[in-house]
CSV table of C-alpha atoms in Angstrom, one decimal:
chain,number,residue,atom,x,y,z
A,12,MET,CA,6.3,11.4,8.3
A,13,GLN,CA,6.4,7.9,5.6
A,14,PHE,CA,4.8,5.7,7.9
A,15,GLY,CA,2.3,8.2,8.7
A,16,VAL,CA,1.5,9.3,5.6
A,17,ASN,CA,1.8,6.3,3.6
A,18,HIS,CA,0.0,3.9,5.9
A,19,LEU,CA,-1.7,5.7,8.7
A,20,GLY,CA,-3.2,8.2,6.9
A,21,HIS,CA,-4.6,5.7,4.6
A,22,PHE,CA,-6.2,4.1,7.8
A,23,LEU,CA,-7.5,6.7,9.1
A,24,LEU,CA,-9.3,7.6,5.7
A,25,THR,CA,-10.9,4.6,5.3
A,26,HIS,CA,-12.3,4.5,9.1
A,27,LEU,CA,-13.8,7.7,8.5
A,28,LEU,CA,-15.3,7.0,5.4
A,29,LEU,CA,-16.6,3.0,6.2
A,30,GLY,CA,-20.1,4.2,7.7
A,31,LEU,CA,-21.1,5.6,4.0
A,32,LEU,CA,-19.3,2.5,2.5
A,33,LYS,CA,-21.5,0.3,4.2
A,34,ASN,CA,-23.9,1.8,3.5
A,35,SER,CA,-23.4,2.6,-0.2
A,36,ALA,CA,-22.6,-1.2,-0.5
A,37,PRO,CA,-21.8,-2.8,-2.8
A,38,SER,CA,-18.6,-0.6,-2.6
A,39,ARG,CA,-14.9,-1.2,-3.2
A,40,ILE,CA,-11.5,0.1,-1.5
A,41,VAL,CA,-8.5,0.1,-3.3
A,42,VAL,CA,-4.9,0.6,-1.5
A,43,VAL,CA,-1.8,1.4,-3.2
A,44,SER,CA,0.8,-0.4,-2.4
A,45,SER,CA,4.5,-1.4,-3.9
A,46,LYS,CA,6.4,-5.0,-4.6
A,47,LEU,CA,8.9,-3.0,-2.3
A,48,TYR,CA,6.8,-4.5,0.4
A,49,LYS,CA,9.5,-7.5,0.2
A,50,TYR,CA,12.3,-5.6,1.4
A,51,GLY,CA,9.9,-4.4,4.6
A,52,GLU,CA,9.8,-5.7,8.3
A,53,ILE,CA,7.6,-4.6,10.6
A,54,ASN,CA,9.1,-3.4,13.8
A,55,PHE,CA,6.3,-2.6,16.4
A,56,ASP,CA,9.1,-1.2,18.6
A,57,ASP,CA,10.3,1.6,15.9
A,58,LEU,CA,7.5,1.4,13.5
A,59,ASN,CA,7.9,5.5,13.0
A,60,SER,CA,11.4,5.1,12.5
A,61,GLU,CA,12.8,7.4,15.2
A,62,LYS,CA,15.7,4.9,16.5
A,63,THR,CA,16.7,4.1,13.5
A,64,TYR,CA,15.7,5.7,9.9
A,65,GLY,CA,16.6,4.8,6.5
A,66,ARG,CA,14.5,6.1,3.1
A,67,GLY,CA,14.1,3.0,1.9
A,68,SER,CA,13.5,0.6,4.8
A,69,ALA,CA,11.1,3.2,6.1
A,70,TYR,CA,9.4,3.0,2.3
A,71,SER,CA,9.1,-1.0,2.7
A,72,ARG,CA,7.8,-0.9,6.0
A,73,SER,CA,5.1,1.4,5.1
A,74,LYS,CA,4.1,-0.5,1.9
A,75,LEU,CA,4.1,-3.7,3.8
A,76,ALA,CA,1.5,-1.8,6.3
A,77,ASN,CA,-0.7,-1.3,3.4
A,78,ILE,CA,-1.0,-5.1,2.4
A,79,LEU,CA,-1.6,-5.9,6.4
A,80,PHE,CA,-4.2,-3.0,6.8
A,81,THR,CA,-5.7,-4.3,3.2
A,82,ARG,CA,-5.8,-8.0,4.7
A,83,GLU,CA,-7.2,-7.1,8.1
A,84,LEU,CA,-10.0,-4.9,6.6
A,85,ALA,CA,-10.9,-7.5,4.4
A,86,ARG,CA,-11.5,-9.9,7.4
A,87,ARG,CA,-13.3,-7.2,9.0
A,88,LEU,CA,-15.9,-6.4,6.7
A,89,GLU,CA,-16.6,-9.8,5.4
A,90,GLY,CA,-20.3,-9.9,4.7
A,91,SER,CA,-20.8,-6.1,4.7
A,92,GLY,CA,-20.7,-6.1,1.0
A,93,VAL,CA,-17.3,-3.8,1.1
A,94,THR,CA,-14.4,-5.4,-0.8
A,95,VAL,CA,-11.0,-4.5,-0.1
A,96,ASN,CA,-7.8,-4.7,-2.4
A,97,VAL,CA,-4.5,-3.6,-2.4
A,98,LEU,CA,-1.9,-3.4,-5.4
A,99,HIS,CA,1.2,-2.7,-6.5
A,100,PRO,CA,1.2,0.0,-10.2
A,101,GLY,CA,4.4,-1.2,-11.3
A,102,ILE,CA,7.3,1.7,-11.8
A,103,VAL,CA,5.7,4.7,-13.0
A,104,ARG,CA,7.2,8.1,-14.1
A,105,THR,CA,6.0,10.4,-11.8
A,106,ASN,CA,7.6,13.1,-9.6
A,107,LEU,CA,7.8,11.3,-6.8
A,108,GLY,CA,11.1,10.4,-7.1
A,109,ARG,CA,12.3,14.2,-7.6
A,110,HIS,CA,14.4,14.5,-4.6
A,111,ILE,CA,16.5,11.6,-5.2
A,112,ASN,CA,20.1,12.9,-6.0
A,113,ILE,CA,20.6,11.4,-9.7
A,114,PRO,CA,24.2,12.8,-10.4
A,115,VAL,CA,23.8,15.8,-13.5
A,116,LEU,CA,25.8,13.2,-15.7
A,117,VAL,CA,23.8,10.1,-15.2
A,118,LYS,CA,20.4,11.9,-15.3
A,119,PRO,CA,19.7,11.9,-19.3
A,120,LEU,CA,20.7,8.3,-19.2
A,121,PHE,CA,18.4,7.7,-16.3
A,122,ASN,CA,15.7,10.0,-17.9
A,123,VAL,CA,16.4,7.6,-21.3
A,124,VAL,CA,15.9,4.9,-19.1
A,125,SER,CA,12.6,5.8,-17.2
A,126,TRP,CA,10.9,6.7,-20.5
A,127,ALA,CA,11.9,3.1,-22.0
A,128,PHE,CA,11.0,1.2,-19.3
A,129,PHE,CA,8.6,2.6,-16.4
A,130,LYS,CA,5.3,2.6,-17.0
A,131,SER,CA,3.4,5.9,-18.0
A,132,PRO,CA,0.5,7.7,-15.6
A,133,VAL,CA,-2.1,6.0,-17.5
A,134,GLU,CA,-0.5,2.7,-17.2
A,135,GLY,CA,0.0,2.7,-13.9
A,136,ALA,CA,-3.3,3.7,-13.1
A,137,GLN,CA,-4.9,0.7,-15.0
A,138,THR,CA,-4.8,-2.0,-11.7
A,139,SER,CA,-6.6,0.5,-9.4
A,140,ILE,CA,-8.9,1.4,-12.1
A,141,TYR,CA,-9.4,-2.4,-12.7
A,142,LEU,CA,-9.7,-2.9,-9.2
A,143,ALA,CA,-12.5,0.1,-8.5
A,144,SER,CA,-14.8,-0.9,-11.2
A,145,SER,CA,-14.2,-4.4,-13.1
A,146,PRO,CA,-16.9,-6.8,-13.0
A,147,GLU,CA,-14.1,-9.2,-13.0
A,148,VAL,CA,-13.3,-8.5,-9.1
A,149,ASP,CA,-16.8,-8.5,-7.9
A,150,GLY,CA,-16.9,-9.7,-4.7
A,151,VAL,CA,-13.0,-10.7,-4.3
A,152,SER,CA,-11.3,-8.7,-1.2
A,153,GLY,CA,-8.2,-9.3,0.7
A,154,LYS,CA,-5.9,-9.8,-2.2
A,155,TYR,CA,-2.9,-8.3,-3.9
A,156,PHE,CA,-2.6,-7.2,-7.5
A,157,GLY,CA,0.0,-6.4,-10.5
A,158,ASP,CA,-1.0,-5.6,-14.0
A,159,CYS,CA,-4.9,-6.8,-13.4
A,160,LYS,CA,-3.9,-9.8,-11.9
A,161,GLU,CA,-3.8,-11.4,-8.5
A,162,GLU,CA,-0.1,-11.9,-7.2
A,163,GLU,CA,0.8,-14.3,-4.5
A,164,LEU,CA,2.3,-12.5,-1.4
A,165,LEU,CA,5.3,-13.2,1.1
A,166,PRO,CA,4.2,-15.0,4.2
A,167,LYS,CA,5.3,-12.1,6.2
A,168,ALA,CA,2.6,-9.8,4.3
A,169,MET,CA,-0.2,-12.9,5.1
A,170,ASP,CA,0.4,-13.2,8.9
A,171,ASP,CA,-3.1,-12.3,10.4
A,172,LEU,CA,-1.4,-12.2,14.0
A,173,VAL,CA,0.9,-9.3,12.8
A,174,ALA,CA,-2.2,-7.6,10.9
A,175,ARG,CA,-4.4,-7.6,13.9
A,176,LYS,CA,-1.3,-6.1,15.7
A,177,LEU,CA,-0.2,-3.3,13.6
A,178,TRP,CA,-4.7,-2.5,13.4
A,179,ASP,CA,-5.0,-2.3,17.1
A,180,ILE,CA,-1.8,-0.2,17.2
A,181,SER,CA,-2.9,1.9,13.9
A,182,GLU,CA,-6.0,3.0,16.0
A,183,VAL,CA,-3.9,4.2,19.2
A,184,MET,CA,-1.3,6.2,17.0
A,185,VAL,CA,-4.4,7.9,14.8
A,186,GLY,CA,-6.7,8.3,18.2
A,187,LEU,CA,-9.6,6.3,17.6
A,188,ILE,CA,-8.9,5.0,20.9
A,189,LYS,CA,-6.8,5.7,23.4
């Protein structure tokens, strides 16, 4: 489910909108990932985590897939007037972690820490807004951003062969090709 929601959903929605985006060029695609991609591995023998599942590893895998997808899509869109970039919004105070079991006695401390150190939803949205609308990134494509600045990626997130293979498998998984 995590891989489907976090990667395949992005992949299919983007594919379905590509014609409109190309016809509306210049246009931009913004993909939200996470710095936790660093802990992910693309295991083509178990993309859906059906053999082994861990919440953290499945999440990190899907976020690495977001980055590889963005880089491959940028390559495929070169010269089309459509750019695509990916970002890490930071740790944001949202309801996303509502199913994480935090002991009752620790919960008040966690709430104080999150208010002190996590971004508000408005703050967390700034890099998405920047990539969608700033003239500073006109024509920039295939890059990874955090806090409205380009950031370096680990080599595994820049592996073009893995990105192409992931693209091909994703097309099959969402039913675009057999």
